[in-house]
Amino acid sequence: MSNQLGSPAVNASTEALPVVVIGAGPIGLAAAARLIERGIEPLVLEAGPAAASAVRDWSHVRLFSTWSEVVDPQAEKLLAPTGWVKPDGAAYPSGGDWAELYLQPLADVLGDRVRYHATVTGVSRAGRDRIVDADREAQPFVVHVTGPEGREERIFARAVVDASGTWSTPSPAGGSGLHALGEKSAADRITYRVPDLKDPAVRTRYAGKRTAVIGSGASAFTALAYLAELAKADDGTGTHATWILRRGIGGSTFGGGAADQLPARGALGLAAKAAVDGGYADAVTGFRTDAVEKTADGRLVLAGEDGRRLDPVDEVIVLTGFRPDLGFLDELRLGLDERLQAPVELAPLIDPNQHSCGTVYPHGAGELSHPEKDVYLVGMKSYGRAPTFLAMTGYEQVRSVAAALAGDREGAERVELTLPETGVCGGAGLFDQPEAAAEPGGGCCAAPATLTVGAPASSGGC
């Protein structure tokens, strides 16, 4: 297909140009499917070598969501003629399952509408930087792309849908939101991902070592559970975690436990608590990392803003969240909340101080609009720094955005998503639920009393 290279005539209509979708992850591919449904040609630009490159990075981790909640209905329609069979809707996929059994087949169906090794480095209006008002909305978008071997090109588009996510920009260890002093120079002993301890090389890195885990969310719970299981294994004797929290330990530190509306999330909290109670991890509270210092033997000492210095550790796992990369959008006029870096109309709906993934109201093009017409940040990117993203909500976002780009205002404003009462978390999480029944009186949504790391997820649930 044509990539619309070169400079379009000044008076040329932009309607014949594609909608550029940035990112071939679950929401980006769903956006392409929805645009095709509306008769609009998408061009998906993926920086990685395959579909769902970010998801593949956490292929070893199981989702909180079932298959029925992570497949977009319109994408399923595109896949059906190929003989694709949807996995058991009640089962919980791993990141690897999601990528291989659904996302890559979907990208394959889209064919040359998906381009790999295509890194977007800038987006603007053709011939207009962010300052210029004159005739701005009449100009197409220009997207600068770097391909294999550093080859540069520009692509013109009628609209831009940024579904690039936040995976590439994890937040640092520093309590101020900046890298702690010495953090970058200690990069060889620091990771910002939940480690895959089934990988022999990774397992050797942490086995018998002392590891600091910084963070208080589901990813930190997952890492603590993994390290505790390693400590119990024959090859993991001496493995120990130091869990570093910026706040104190209270009733909500480990989540809702058996009362959590999301049983998988509750199980994670229980696993983290079991790691601490079992002596496999020590908790350090109220600690905001200010510096990372190296000892003479190469180990790391974390120094806090309050002057505390912790005992040396061999490795550090930083799980303090993610943030959007907005650098390549700098020439566009975006309306973003100053705290969350999410669209200003969306931010109050997803504020993590008020909402969990089950309480975010379905939303669409209206809440995702910016002063720059026909630019949309969708999926995890739209949530900025909020950690409450839900895959089903992302699919509703792109359905609405596609309707808006097609000129169907009523369709864009209509809500077509009904969330289950318990909510469903999209994104990476550990969920290996044994088949044990829920605790008495807990109902079907009670978390399991124990968590078996490495066991297959139960097919049951609410």
Coordinates of C-alpha atoms in Angstrom, one line a residue:
M1 CA 0.0 0.0 0.0
S2 CA 1.1 3.6 -0.5
N3 CA 2.7 5.3 2.5
Q4 CA 1.9 8.7 1.2
L5 CA 5.5 9.8 1.1
G6 CA 6.5 13.2 -0.2
S7 CA 4.7 16.5 0.2
P8 CA 1.0 16.5 -0.5
A9 CA -0.5 19.4 -2.5
V10 CA -1.6 22.2 -0.3
N11 CA -5.2 22.0 -1.3
A12 CA -5.4 18.2 -1.4
S13 CA -8.0 16.5 0.7
T14 CA -6.7 14.6 3.7
E15 CA -9.6 12.2 3.6
A16 CA -7.7 9.8 1.3
L17 CA -4.8 9.6 3.8
P18 CA -4.6 6.8 6.3
V19 CA -5.1 7.1 10.1
V20 CA -1.7 6.4 11.6
V21 CA -2.0 4.2 14.7
I22 CA 1.1 4.2 16.8
G23 CA 1.7 0.8 18.4
A24 CA 0.7 -2.8 17.5
G25 CA -0.4 -3.8 21.0
P26 CA -3.9 -4.9 22.0
I27 CA -5.4 -1.4 21.8
G28 CA -3.6 -0.3 18.7
L29 CA -4.6 -3.4 16.8
A30 CA -8.2 -3.1 18.0
A31 CA -8.2 0.5 16.8
A32 CA -7.1 -0.7 13.3
A33 CA -10.0 -3.2 13.3
R34 CA -12.5 -0.6 14.3
L35 CA -11.2 1.8 11.7
I36 CA -11.6 -0.8 9.0
E37 CA -15.1 -1.5 10.2
R38 CA -15.8 2.2 9.5
G39 CA -14.3 2.1 6.0
I40 CA -11.2 4.1 7.1
E41 CA -7.7 2.8 6.2
P42 CA -5.3 2.4 9.1
L43 CA -1.5 2.3 9.1
V44 CA -0.1 0.7 12.3
L45 CA 3.5 1.6 13.1
E46 CA 5.2 -0.8 15.6
A47 CA 8.7 -0.1 16.9
G48 CA 9.3 -3.7 17.7
P49 CA 9.9 -6.7 15.4
A50 CA 6.5 -8.3 16.0
A51 CA 3.0 -7.5 17.2
A52 CA 2.6 -6.8 20.9
S53 CA 6.4 -6.4 21.5
A54 CA 5.7 -4.8 25.0
V55 CA 3.4 -7.6 26.0
R56 CA 6.0 -10.2 25.0
D57 CA 8.4 -8.6 27.5
W58 CA 6.2 -9.9 30.3
S59 CA 5.1 -13.1 28.5
H60 CA 5.8 -15.1 31.7
V61 CA 3.2 -13.1 33.8
R62 CA -0.5 -14.0 33.9
L63 CA -3.2 -11.4 33.3
F64 CA -5.9 -10.6 35.8
S65 CA -8.4 -10.8 33.0
T66 CA -10.0 -13.8 31.3
W67 CA -9.8 -14.4 27.6
S68 CA -13.5 -13.2 27.3
E69 CA -12.3 -9.8 28.5
V70 CA -9.2 -9.3 26.4
V71 CA -10.4 -10.0 22.9
D72 CA -12.0 -7.1 21.0
P73 CA -15.3 -8.0 19.4
Q74 CA -14.6 -6.4 16.1
A75 CA -11.1 -7.9 16.0
E76 CA -12.7 -11.3 16.6
K77 CA -14.9 -10.7 13.5
L78 CA -11.8 -10.1 11.4
L79 CA -10.2 -13.3 12.7
A80 CA -13.2 -15.6 12.2
P81 CA -12.8 -16.1 8.4
T82 CA -9.3 -17.4 9.0
G83 CA -10.5 -20.3 11.1
W84 CA -9.2 -18.7 14.3
V85 CA -10.7 -20.3 17.4
K86 CA -11.1 -18.1 20.5
P87 CA -9.5 -19.7 23.5
D88 CA -11.6 -20.7 26.5
G89 CA -13.2 -17.5 27.6
A90 CA -13.0 -18.4 31.3
A91 CA -9.3 -19.1 31.2
Y92 CA -6.6 -16.5 32.2
P93 CA -3.9 -16.0 29.5
S94 CA -0.3 -15.2 30.2
G95 CA 1.2 -12.3 28.3
G96 CA 2.8 -14.8 26.0
D97 CA -0.5 -16.5 25.3
W98 CA -2.2 -13.1 24.6
A99 CA 0.5 -12.2 22.1
E100 CA 0.9 -15.5 20.3
L101 CA -2.7 -16.8 20.3
Y102 CA -4.6 -13.5 19.6
L103 CA -2.5 -10.4 18.9
Q104 CA -0.1 -11.8 16.4
P105 CA -2.8 -13.5 14.4
L106 CA -4.8 -10.3 14.4
A107 CA -1.8 -8.4 13.1
D108 CA -1.3 -11.1 10.4
V109 CA -4.9 -10.6 9.3
L110 CA -4.2 -6.8 9.0
G111 CA -1.3 -7.6 6.7
D112 CA 0.7 -4.7 5.3
R113 CA -1.4 -2.3 7.3
V114 CA 1.0 -3.1 10.1
R115 CA 4.7 -2.1 9.7
Y116 CA 7.3 -3.4 12.1
H117 CA 10.7 -1.8 13.1
A118 CA 9.0 1.6 12.6
T119 CA 9.7 4.0 15.4
V120 CA 7.8 7.2 15.5
T121 CA 10.1 10.1 16.4
G122 CA 7.8 13.1 15.8
V123 CA 4.3 14.1 14.9
S124 CA 3.1 17.5 13.8
R125 CA 0.9 19.3 11.3
A126 CA 2.4 19.6 7.8
G127 CA 4.1 22.9 7.6
R128 CA 2.8 24.1 11.0
D129 CA 4.7 23.9 14.3
R130 CA 2.6 24.1 17.5
I131 CA 2.7 27.9 17.4
V132 CA 1.0 28.5 14.0
D133 CA -2.8 29.0 14.0
A134 CA -3.3 29.8 10.3
D135 CA -5.2 27.1 8.4
R136 CA -3.9 24.6 10.9
E137 CA -6.8 22.1 10.9
A138 CA -6.8 21.9 7.1
Q139 CA -3.3 20.5 7.1
P140 CA -2.6 16.7 7.3
F141 CA -0.5 15.3 10.1
V142 CA 3.1 14.5 9.3
V143 CA 4.6 11.6 11.1
H144 CA 8.4 11.1 11.2
V145 CA 9.5 7.5 11.3
T146 CA 12.9 5.8 11.8
G147 CA 13.1 2.3 10.3
P148 CA 15.7 -0.4 10.0
E149 CA 19.3 0.8 9.8
G150 CA 18.2 4.3 10.8
R151 CA 16.4 5.0 7.6
E152 CA 14.1 8.1 8.0
E153 CA 10.9 8.9 6.3
R154 CA 7.7 10.9 6.7
I155 CA 4.2 9.7 6.4
F156 CA 1.1 11.9 6.0
A157 CA -2.1 11.1 7.9
R158 CA -5.6 12.3 8.3
A159 CA -5.5 11.5 12.0
V160 CA -3.2 10.1 14.6
V161 CA -4.2 7.5 17.3
D162 CA -1.3 7.0 19.8
A163 CA -1.6 3.6 21.4
S164 CA 2.1 3.2 22.2
G165 CA 1.5 2.6 25.9
T166 CA 3.9 3.4 28.7
W167 CA 6.0 0.2 28.9
S168 CA 9.1 1.9 27.5
T169 CA 9.2 4.6 30.2
P170 CA 9.2 3.1 33.7
S171 CA 9.3 5.4 36.6
P172 CA 12.7 5.6 38.5
A173 CA 13.6 4.6 42.0
G174 CA 14.0 8.2 43.2
G175 CA 11.3 9.4 45.6
S176 CA 11.2 12.7 43.8
G177 CA 10.2 11.2 40.5
L178 CA 13.7 11.7 39.2
H179 CA 16.4 9.1 39.1
A180 CA 18.2 8.7 42.4
L181 CA 21.8 9.8 42.5
G182 CA 23.8 6.8 41.3
E183 CA 20.8 5.0 39.9
K184 CA 21.9 5.2 36.3
S185 CA 25.5 4.2 37.0
A186 CA 24.2 1.1 38.8
A187 CA 22.0 0.0 35.9
D188 CA 23.7 -3.4 35.6
R189 CA 22.2 -4.4 38.9
I190 CA 18.8 -2.7 38.6
T191 CA 15.8 -3.8 36.6
Y192 CA 12.4 -2.1 36.1
R193 CA 10.5 -5.3 35.2
V194 CA 9.2 -8.3 37.1
P195 CA 11.9 -10.9 36.5
D196 CA 11.2 -14.2 34.8
L197 CA 12.6 -16.6 37.3
K198 CA 11.9 -19.6 35.1
D199 CA 14.6 -18.4 32.8
P200 CA 17.8 -20.1 34.0
A201 CA 20.0 -17.1 33.5
V202 CA 17.6 -14.8 35.3
R203 CA 17.1 -17.3 38.0
T204 CA 20.8 -17.5 38.6
R205 CA 21.0 -13.7 38.9
Y206 CA 18.6 -13.7 41.9
A207 CA 19.1 -17.1 43.5
G208 CA 20.8 -16.9 46.9
K209 CA 21.0 -13.1 46.6
R210 CA 19.5 -10.2 48.6
T211 CA 17.2 -8.1 46.4
A212 CA 15.5 -4.8 47.1
V213 CA 12.0 -4.5 45.7
I214 CA 10.8 -0.9 45.4
G215 CA 7.1 -0.4 44.9
S216 CA 3.7 -1.0 46.5
G217 CA 1.5 -2.2 43.7
A218 CA 0.6 -5.5 42.0
S219 CA 4.0 -5.7 40.2
A220 CA 5.8 -5.5 43.5
F221 CA 3.5 -8.1 45.0
T222 CA 4.3 -10.3 42.0
A223 CA 8.1 -9.9 42.4
L224 CA 7.9 -10.7 46.1
A225 CA 5.9 -13.8 45.5
Y226 CA 8.4 -15.0 42.8
L227 CA 11.4 -14.4 45.1
A228 CA 9.7 -16.2 48.0
E229 CA 9.1 -19.2 45.8
L230 CA 12.7 -19.1 44.7
A231 CA 13.8 -19.0 48.3
K232 CA 11.9 -22.2 49.0
A233 CA 13.5 -24.0 46.1
D234 CA 16.6 -26.2 46.4
D235 CA 18.6 -23.9 44.2
G236 CA 17.4 -20.7 45.9
T237 CA 18.7 -21.1 49.5
G238 CA 19.6 -17.8 50.9
T239 CA 17.3 -15.7 48.6
H240 CA 15.9 -12.8 50.5
A241 CA 14.0 -9.7 49.6
T242 CA 13.9 -6.2 51.2
W243 CA 10.6 -4.6 50.3
I244 CA 10.8 -0.9 50.2
L245 CA 7.6 1.2 50.5
R246 CA 7.3 5.0 50.4
R247 CA 4.4 4.8 52.8
G248 CA 3.7 2.9 56.0
I249 CA 2.0 -0.4 56.3
G250 CA -1.7 -0.1 57.0
G251 CA -4.9 -2.0 56.4
S252 CA -4.7 -1.5 52.6
T253 CA -1.0 -2.2 52.1
F254 CA -1.7 -5.8 50.8
G255 CA -4.8 -4.9 48.9
G256 CA -8.3 -6.3 49.9
G257 CA -7.2 -9.8 50.4
A258 CA -10.2 -12.1 50.6
A259 CA -12.5 -9.1 50.4
D260 CA -11.0 -7.8 47.2
Q261 CA -13.4 -7.5 44.3
L262 CA -10.8 -8.8 42.0
P263 CA -9.8 -12.3 43.4
A264 CA -6.5 -12.3 41.4
R265 CA -5.5 -9.0 42.8
G266 CA -6.5 -10.1 46.3
A267 CA -4.4 -13.3 45.9
L268 CA -1.4 -11.2 45.0
G269 CA -1.6 -9.2 48.2
L270 CA -2.0 -12.3 50.2
A271 CA 1.1 -13.8 48.5
A272 CA 3.1 -10.7 49.3
K273 CA 1.9 -10.8 52.9
A274 CA 2.9 -14.4 53.1
A275 CA 6.4 -13.6 51.9
V276 CA 6.8 -11.1 54.7
D277 CA 5.2 -13.2 57.4
G278 CA 7.3 -16.2 56.3
G279 CA 10.5 -14.3 56.7
Y280 CA 11.4 -14.3 53.0
A281 CA 11.1 -10.5 52.8
D282 CA 11.6 -7.6 55.3
A283 CA 9.5 -4.5 54.8
V284 CA 11.1 -1.0 55.1
T285 CA 8.4 1.6 55.3
G286 CA 8.3 5.4 54.8
F287 CA 11.5 5.2 52.7
R288 CA 12.1 7.5 49.7
T289 CA 15.2 6.6 47.8
D290 CA 17.6 9.5 47.4
A291 CA 20.8 7.8 46.2
V292 CA 22.1 4.4 45.2
E293 CA 25.7 3.9 46.4
K294 CA 28.1 1.1 45.4
T295 CA 30.2 -0.7 48.0
A296 CA 33.7 -1.9 47.4
D297 CA 32.5 -5.4 46.4
G298 CA 30.0 -3.9 43.9
R299 CA 26.8 -4.4 46.0
L300 CA 24.3 -1.5 46.3
V301 CA 23.3 0.5 49.3
L302 CA 20.1 2.6 49.1
A303 CA 20.1 5.9 50.9
G304 CA 16.9 7.6 51.9
E305 CA 15.9 11.3 51.9
D306 CA 15.7 11.1 55.7
G307 CA 19.3 10.0 56.0
R308 CA 18.7 6.3 56.5
R309 CA 21.1 3.8 54.7
L310 CA 19.9 0.3 54.2
D311 CA 22.0 -2.9 54.4
P312 CA 23.7 -3.7 51.1
V313 CA 21.8 -5.7 48.4
D314 CA 22.9 -7.6 45.3
E315 CA 20.1 -6.5 43.1
V316 CA 17.3 -3.9 42.9
I317 CA 13.9 -4.3 41.3
V318 CA 12.2 -1.0 40.8
L319 CA 8.4 -1.3 40.3
T320 CA 7.2 2.3 40.9
G321 CA 4.9 2.5 37.9
F322 CA 5.1 3.9 34.3
R323 CA 4.7 7.3 32.6
P324 CA 3.9 8.3 29.1
D325 CA 6.6 9.3 26.6
L326 CA 5.2 12.6 25.2
G327 CA 8.5 13.8 23.6
F328 CA 7.6 12.8 20.1
L329 CA 4.2 14.6 20.4
D330 CA 5.8 17.9 21.4
E331 CA 4.6 19.8 18.3
L332 CA 1.0 18.9 18.9
R333 CA -1.4 20.9 21.1
L334 CA -2.4 18.4 23.8
G335 CA -4.6 19.1 26.7
L336 CA -3.2 17.1 29.6
D337 CA -3.8 17.1 33.3
E338 CA -0.9 18.5 35.1
R339 CA -0.7 15.6 37.6
L340 CA -1.6 12.4 35.7
Q341 CA -0.5 13.6 32.2
A342 CA -3.8 12.2 31.0
P343 CA -6.4 14.1 28.9
V344 CA -8.0 16.7 31.1
E345 CA -11.5 15.4 30.7
L346 CA -10.4 11.8 31.4
A347 CA -8.2 12.5 34.4
P348 CA -10.9 12.9 37.1
L349 CA -12.4 9.6 36.0
I350 CA -9.2 7.6 36.5
D351 CA -7.5 9.4 39.4
P352 CA -6.0 6.4 41.4
N353 CA -6.7 8.3 44.6
Q354 CA -10.4 7.8 43.9
H355 CA -10.7 4.9 41.4
S356 CA -9.7 1.3 40.9
C357 CA -10.0 -0.5 37.5
G358 CA -13.6 -1.6 38.4
T359 CA -14.8 1.9 39.1
V360 CA -13.6 3.8 36.0
Y361 CA -16.7 4.8 33.9
P362 CA -16.6 3.8 30.2
H363 CA -15.4 6.7 28.1
G364 CA -14.6 7.6 24.5
A365 CA -13.7 10.2 22.0
G366 CA -15.2 13.1 24.0
E367 CA -13.0 12.5 27.1
L368 CA -10.0 11.7 24.9
S369 CA -10.1 14.8 22.7
H370 CA -7.4 17.5 22.6
P371 CA -7.2 21.0 21.4
E372 CA -5.4 19.5 18.4
K373 CA -8.3 18.0 16.4
D374 CA -8.1 14.3 15.3
V375 CA -5.4 13.4 17.7
Y376 CA -6.2 10.7 20.3
L377 CA -4.1 9.1 23.0
V378 CA -5.7 5.7 23.8
G379 CA -5.1 2.7 25.9
M380 CA -2.5 2.8 28.7
K381 CA -1.0 6.0 27.1
S382 CA -4.3 7.8 27.7
Y383 CA -4.1 7.0 31.4
G384 CA -0.8 8.9 31.8
R385 CA 0.6 7.9 35.2
A386 CA -2.6 6.3 36.5
P387 CA -2.3 2.5 37.0
T388 CA -5.9 1.7 36.7
F389 CA -6.2 0.7 33.0
L390 CA -8.6 -1.9 31.9
A391 CA -8.3 -3.7 28.5
M392 CA -12.1 -3.7 28.0
T393 CA -12.2 0.0 28.6
G394 CA -9.4 0.5 26.0
Y395 CA -11.5 -1.4 23.4
E396 CA -14.4 0.9 24.1
Q397 CA -12.1 3.9 23.7
V398 CA -11.1 2.9 20.2
R399 CA -14.6 2.0 19.1
S400 CA -15.7 5.5 20.0
V401 CA -12.7 7.1 18.4
A402 CA -13.3 5.3 15.1
A403 CA -16.9 6.4 15.2
A404 CA -15.8 10.0 15.8
L405 CA -13.3 9.9 12.9
A406 CA -16.0 8.5 10.6
G407 CA -18.2 11.5 11.5
D408 CA -20.7 9.4 13.5
R409 CA -21.2 11.7 16.5
E410 CA -24.0 9.6 18.0
G411 CA -22.0 6.4 17.7
A412 CA -19.0 8.1 19.4
E413 CA -21.1 9.3 22.3
R414 CA -22.9 6.0 22.8
V415 CA -21.6 3.7 25.5
E416 CA -21.5 0.1 24.3
L417 CA -19.5 -1.4 27.3
T418 CA -21.1 -2.9 30.4
L419 CA -18.4 -3.7 33.0
P420 CA -18.9 -6.6 35.4
E421 CA -19.7 -5.5 38.9
T422 CA -16.3 -6.7 40.2
G423 CA -14.3 -4.9 37.5
V424 CA -11.5 -6.6 35.6
C425 CA -7.8 -5.5 35.6
G426 CA -6.0 -5.4 32.3
G427 CA -2.2 -5.5 32.1
A428 CA 0.4 -7.6 33.8
G429 CA -0.2 -9.4 37.0
L430 CA 0.4 -12.7 38.7
F431 CA -2.6 -15.0 38.8
D432 CA -2.0 -18.6 39.6
Q433 CA -5.2 -19.6 41.4
P434 CA -5.5 -23.1 42.9
E435 CA -8.7 -24.9 42.6
A436 CA -9.4 -24.6 46.3
A437 CA -12.9 -23.3 47.1
A438 CA -13.4 -19.7 48.3
E439 CA -13.3 -19.1 52.0
P440 CA -16.6 -19.6 53.7
G441 CA -18.9 -16.7 53.4
G442 CA -16.6 -15.1 50.8
G443 CA -18.7 -15.8 47.8
C444 CA -17.3 -16.6 44.4
C445 CA -15.2 -13.5 44.3
A446 CA -13.2 -14.3 47.5
A447 CA -9.5 -14.6 47.0
P448 CA -8.0 -18.1 47.4
A449 CA -6.5 -18.7 50.8
T450 CA -3.2 -19.8 49.3
L451 CA -1.4 -18.9 46.1
T452 CA 0.5 -21.5 44.2
V453 CA 3.1 -19.9 42.0
G454 CA 3.5 -21.7 38.7
A455 CA 0.2 -23.6 38.8
P456 CA -2.3 -23.1 35.9
A457 CA -5.0 -20.5 36.5
S458 CA -8.4 -21.8 37.5
S459 CA -11.1 -21.7 34.9
G460 CA -13.6 -20.7 37.5
G461 CA -14.5 -17.2 38.7
C462 CA -17.4 -14.9 39.0

